[in-house]
Amino acid sequence: EKAPSRQSLGFSEDDIILASFNQLYKIEPAVFGAWMQILKKVPKARLWLLNFSKAASKYLRQFAVEAGVAADRLVFHDKFPKETELLAKGHADLFLDTPLFNAHTTGGDVLWAGLPLVTLPGENFAQRVASGLVHAVELSKVMIARNLDDYILLVLALCRQETARKEIKKGLQARRETAPLFDTQTLTRHVEVTMKMMWEVYAAGLRPRHLLCSVL
């Protein structure tokens, strides 16, 4: 399938497209406020979200205006057909993760599409999935923030450094066939070995424990 153009998606060639395709319930006020701070400091940036409901899109635009951001800088799209979904999402420049509840399947999808993902890990599993994904594509040193202020500064730096941003994206696309995240055969071997280790612990009458499987 032919990829839709930036123009057909509502963006110009000069726009810096900051995308977050996570479900609405993952977007809490603190991170939305952070996004608004970023948009106010980067005039060419636009925020790309999925249109889960007309009412929700309306309210998010209202919140943006209240924060001092023009409503048209938020771009909403309905879900894309599977045949062109990753081709369309690949037009974004950065994916902005939601700290309260990370991108899970969506995170893997956008990384496969070659879209760098900025995340802020929390304490529980749902808040640490995206950082694991980023680590597994060998970008943990440049795409994982330490706190919300650091998250804002990281995104601002990437918005302002076009060459660095494009190099990260190019490197991610080049590693797509070799990065651990997408190495299904090795992952399968790890799961099989770990399950065997679990059985051996149980069969020996030992208490459950954390298990680590080294790279095979």
CSV table of C-alpha atoms in Angstrom, one decimal:
chain,number,residue,atom,x,y,z
A,1,GLU,CA,0.0,0.0,0.0
A,2,LYS,CA,1.1,3.5,-0.7
A,3,ALA,CA,1.9,5.7,2.3
A,4,PRO,CA,-0.3,8.7,2.8
A,5,SER,CA,1.7,12.0,2.4
A,6,ARG,CA,2.3,14.5,5.2
A,7,GLN,CA,0.0,16.9,3.3
A,8,SER,CA,-2.8,14.5,3.1
A,9,LEU,CA,-2.6,14.0,6.9
A,10,GLY,CA,-2.8,17.7,7.5
A,11,PHE,CA,0.8,18.6,8.0
A,12,SER,CA,3.3,20.7,6.1
A,13,GLU,CA,6.9,19.8,5.4
A,14,ASP,CA,8.0,22.3,8.0
A,15,ASP,CA,5.9,21.0,10.8
A,16,ILE,CA,7.6,19.1,13.7
A,17,ILE,CA,5.1,16.3,14.3
A,18,LEU,CA,4.9,15.2,17.9
A,19,ALA,CA,2.6,12.1,18.1
A,20,SER,CA,0.9,10.2,20.9
A,21,PHE,CA,-1.4,7.5,19.7
A,22,ASN,CA,-2.1,6.2,23.2
A,23,GLN,CA,-5.7,5.7,24.5
A,24,LEU,CA,-7.2,8.8,26.0
A,25,TYR,CA,-7.4,7.4,29.5
A,26,LYS,CA,-3.6,7.4,29.5
A,27,ILE,CA,-3.4,11.2,29.0
A,28,GLU,CA,-3.5,12.8,32.4
A,29,PRO,CA,-3.3,16.5,33.1
A,30,ALA,CA,0.4,16.6,34.1
A,31,VAL,CA,1.7,15.2,30.8
A,32,PHE,CA,-0.9,17.1,28.7
A,33,GLY,CA,0.4,20.3,30.4
A,34,ALA,CA,3.9,19.3,29.6
A,35,TRP,CA,3.0,18.9,26.0
A,36,MET,CA,1.4,22.3,26.0
A,37,GLN,CA,4.6,23.8,27.4
A,38,ILE,CA,6.6,22.2,24.6
A,39,LEU,CA,4.2,23.5,21.9
A,40,LYS,CA,4.4,27.0,23.2
A,41,LYS,CA,8.2,26.9,23.0
A,42,VAL,CA,8.4,25.2,19.6
A,43,PRO,CA,6.2,27.2,17.2
A,44,LYS,CA,6.6,24.7,14.4
A,45,ALA,CA,5.5,21.7,16.5
A,46,ARG,CA,2.0,20.2,16.2
A,47,LEU,CA,0.5,17.5,18.4
A,48,TRP,CA,-0.9,14.4,16.6
A,49,LEU,CA,-3.5,12.4,18.5
A,50,LEU,CA,-6.1,9.8,17.6
A,51,ASN,CA,-9.7,10.8,17.5
A,52,PHE,CA,-11.4,8.4,19.9
A,53,SER,CA,-14.5,10.7,20.2
A,54,LYS,CA,-15.6,14.1,18.9
A,55,ALA,CA,-16.3,15.2,22.4
A,56,ALA,CA,-12.9,14.2,23.7
A,57,SER,CA,-11.1,16.0,20.8
A,58,LYS,CA,-13.2,19.1,21.5
A,59,TYR,CA,-12.3,19.2,25.2
A,60,LEU,CA,-8.6,18.6,24.5
A,61,ARG,CA,-8.6,21.5,22.1
A,62,GLN,CA,-10.3,23.6,24.7
A,63,PHE,CA,-7.7,22.7,27.3
A,64,ALA,CA,-5.0,23.6,24.8
A,65,VAL,CA,-6.5,27.1,24.2
A,66,GLU,CA,-6.7,27.6,28.0
A,67,ALA,CA,-3.0,26.8,28.1
A,68,GLY,CA,-2.3,29.3,25.5
A,69,VAL,CA,-1.9,27.0,22.5
A,70,ALA,CA,-4.0,27.5,19.3
A,71,ALA,CA,-6.6,24.8,18.8
A,72,ASP,CA,-5.4,24.0,15.2
A,73,ARG,CA,-2.0,22.9,16.6
A,74,LEU,CA,-3.7,19.7,17.8
A,75,VAL,CA,-4.4,17.3,14.9
A,76,PHE,CA,-6.8,14.4,15.3
A,77,HIS,CA,-7.2,11.4,13.1
A,78,ASP,CA,-9.4,8.4,13.2
A,79,LYS,CA,-7.7,5.0,13.4
A,80,PHE,CA,-5.8,4.1,10.2
A,81,PRO,CA,-6.4,1.0,8.1
A,82,LYS,CA,-4.0,-1.7,9.1
A,83,GLU,CA,-2.5,-1.7,5.6
A,84,THR,CA,-1.3,1.9,5.9
A,85,GLU,CA,-1.2,2.5,9.7
A,86,LEU,CA,2.6,2.2,10.2
A,87,LEU,CA,3.3,4.0,7.0
A,88,ALA,CA,1.2,6.9,8.1
A,89,LYS,CA,2.6,7.0,11.7
A,90,GLY,CA,6.1,7.0,10.3
A,91,HIS,CA,5.6,10.6,9.2
A,92,ALA,CA,5.8,11.7,12.8
A,93,ASP,CA,9.1,13.1,14.1
A,94,LEU,CA,8.8,11.9,17.7
A,95,PHE,CA,6.4,9.8,19.8
A,96,LEU,CA,5.6,11.3,23.2
A,97,ASP,CA,4.8,8.5,25.7
A,98,THR,CA,2.3,8.9,28.6
A,99,PRO,CA,4.0,8.3,32.0
A,100,LEU,CA,0.9,7.3,33.9
A,101,PHE,CA,0.3,4.3,31.6
A,102,ASN,CA,2.8,3.7,28.9
A,103,ALA,CA,2.5,2.7,25.3
A,104,HIS,CA,2.6,-1.1,25.1
A,105,THR,CA,1.6,-2.6,21.7
A,106,THR,CA,1.5,1.0,20.3
A,107,GLY,CA,5.1,1.5,21.4
A,108,GLY,CA,6.3,-1.6,19.6
A,109,ASP,CA,4.4,-0.5,16.5
A,110,VAL,CA,5.8,3.0,16.3
A,111,LEU,CA,9.4,1.8,16.9
A,112,TRP,CA,8.9,-0.7,14.1
A,113,ALA,CA,7.7,2.2,12.0
A,114,GLY,CA,11.0,3.9,12.7
A,115,LEU,CA,9.6,6.5,15.1
A,116,PRO,CA,11.7,7.5,18.1
A,117,LEU,CA,9.9,7.2,21.4
A,118,VAL,CA,10.5,9.5,24.4
A,119,THR,CA,9.3,8.0,27.7
A,120,LEU,CA,9.4,8.7,31.4
A,121,PRO,CA,9.4,5.4,33.4
A,122,GLY,CA,7.5,5.1,36.7
A,123,GLU,CA,7.4,2.5,39.5
A,124,ASN,CA,4.9,-0.1,38.3
A,125,PHE,CA,4.8,-2.4,35.3
A,126,ALA,CA,2.4,-0.3,33.2
A,127,GLN,CA,4.7,2.7,33.7
A,128,ARG,CA,7.9,0.9,32.6
A,129,VAL,CA,6.9,-1.0,29.5
A,130,ALA,CA,8.0,1.8,27.1
A,131,SER,CA,11.4,2.2,28.7
A,132,GLY,CA,11.9,-1.6,28.2
A,133,LEU,CA,11.0,-1.2,24.5
A,134,VAL,CA,13.3,1.7,24.1
A,135,HIS,CA,16.1,-0.2,25.8
A,136,ALA,CA,15.5,-3.1,23.5
A,137,VAL,CA,16.1,-0.9,20.4
A,138,GLU,CA,19.3,0.4,22.0
A,139,LEU,CA,18.1,4.0,22.5
A,140,SER,CA,17.9,4.1,26.3
A,141,LYS,CA,20.7,6.6,26.7
A,142,VAL,CA,19.0,9.3,24.7
A,143,MET,CA,15.2,8.7,24.9
A,144,ILE,CA,14.4,8.0,28.5
A,145,ALA,CA,13.7,10.9,30.8
A,146,ARG,CA,14.3,11.0,34.6
A,147,ASN,CA,11.4,13.2,35.6
A,148,LEU,CA,8.7,15.3,33.9
A,149,ASP,CA,11.0,18.4,33.7
A,150,ASP,CA,13.6,16.3,32.1
A,151,TYR,CA,11.0,14.8,29.7
A,152,ILE,CA,10.1,18.4,28.6
A,153,LEU,CA,13.8,19.3,28.1
A,154,LEU,CA,14.5,16.2,26.2
A,155,VAL,CA,11.7,16.7,23.8
A,156,LEU,CA,12.6,20.4,23.4
A,157,ALA,CA,16.2,19.5,22.6
A,158,LEU,CA,15.2,17.0,20.0
A,159,CYS,CA,12.7,19.4,18.4
A,160,ARG,CA,15.5,22.0,18.1
A,161,GLN,CA,18.2,19.7,16.8
A,162,GLU,CA,16.9,18.5,13.5
A,163,THR,CA,20.1,16.7,12.5
A,164,ALA,CA,20.3,14.8,15.8
A,165,ARG,CA,16.6,13.9,15.5
A,166,LYS,CA,16.9,12.6,12.0
A,167,GLU,CA,20.1,10.6,12.9
A,168,ILE,CA,18.2,8.9,15.7
A,169,LYS,CA,15.4,8.1,13.4
A,170,LYS,CA,17.7,6.8,10.7
A,171,GLY,CA,19.6,4.6,13.2
A,172,LEU,CA,16.4,3.2,14.5
A,173,GLN,CA,15.2,2.3,11.0
A,174,ALA,CA,18.6,0.7,10.2
A,175,ARG,CA,18.5,-1.5,13.4
A,176,ARG,CA,14.9,-2.6,12.9
A,177,GLU,CA,16.0,-6.1,11.6
A,178,THR,CA,18.6,-6.6,14.3
A,179,ALA,CA,17.4,-4.9,17.5
A,180,PRO,CA,16.6,-7.3,20.3
A,181,LEU,CA,13.0,-6.0,20.4
A,182,PHE,CA,12.3,-7.5,17.0
A,183,ASP,CA,14.4,-10.6,17.3
A,184,THR,CA,11.5,-13.0,17.7
A,185,GLN,CA,13.7,-16.2,17.5
A,186,THR,CA,15.9,-15.1,20.4
A,187,LEU,CA,12.9,-14.1,22.4
A,188,THR,CA,11.3,-17.5,21.8
A,189,ARG,CA,14.5,-19.2,23.0
A,190,HIS,CA,14.6,-17.1,26.1
A,191,VAL,CA,11.0,-17.9,27.0
A,192,GLU,CA,11.6,-21.6,26.5
A,193,VAL,CA,14.7,-21.6,28.6
A,194,THR,CA,13.1,-19.6,31.3
A,195,MET,CA,10.1,-21.8,31.5
A,196,LYS,CA,12.5,-24.8,31.8
A,197,MET,CA,14.3,-23.0,34.6
A,198,MET,CA,10.9,-22.3,36.4
A,199,TRP,CA,10.1,-26.0,36.2
A,200,GLU,CA,13.5,-27.0,37.6
A,201,VAL,CA,13.0,-24.6,40.6
A,202,TYR,CA,9.6,-26.1,41.2
A,203,ALA,CA,10.7,-29.7,40.8
A,204,ALA,CA,13.5,-29.1,43.3
A,205,GLY,CA,11.0,-28.0,45.9
A,206,LEU,CA,12.5,-24.5,46.0
A,207,ARG,CA,10.6,-21.3,46.6
A,208,PRO,CA,9.8,-19.1,43.5
A,209,ARG,CA,12.5,-16.6,42.6
A,210,HIS,CA,13.4,-14.1,40.0
A,211,LEU,CA,15.1,-15.7,37.0
A,212,LEU,CA,17.5,-14.2,34.5
A,213,CYS,CA,18.1,-15.7,31.0
A,214,SER,CA,21.4,-14.7,29.4
A,215,VAL,CA,21.5,-13.9,25.7
A,216,LEU,CA,21.8,-17.2,23.7
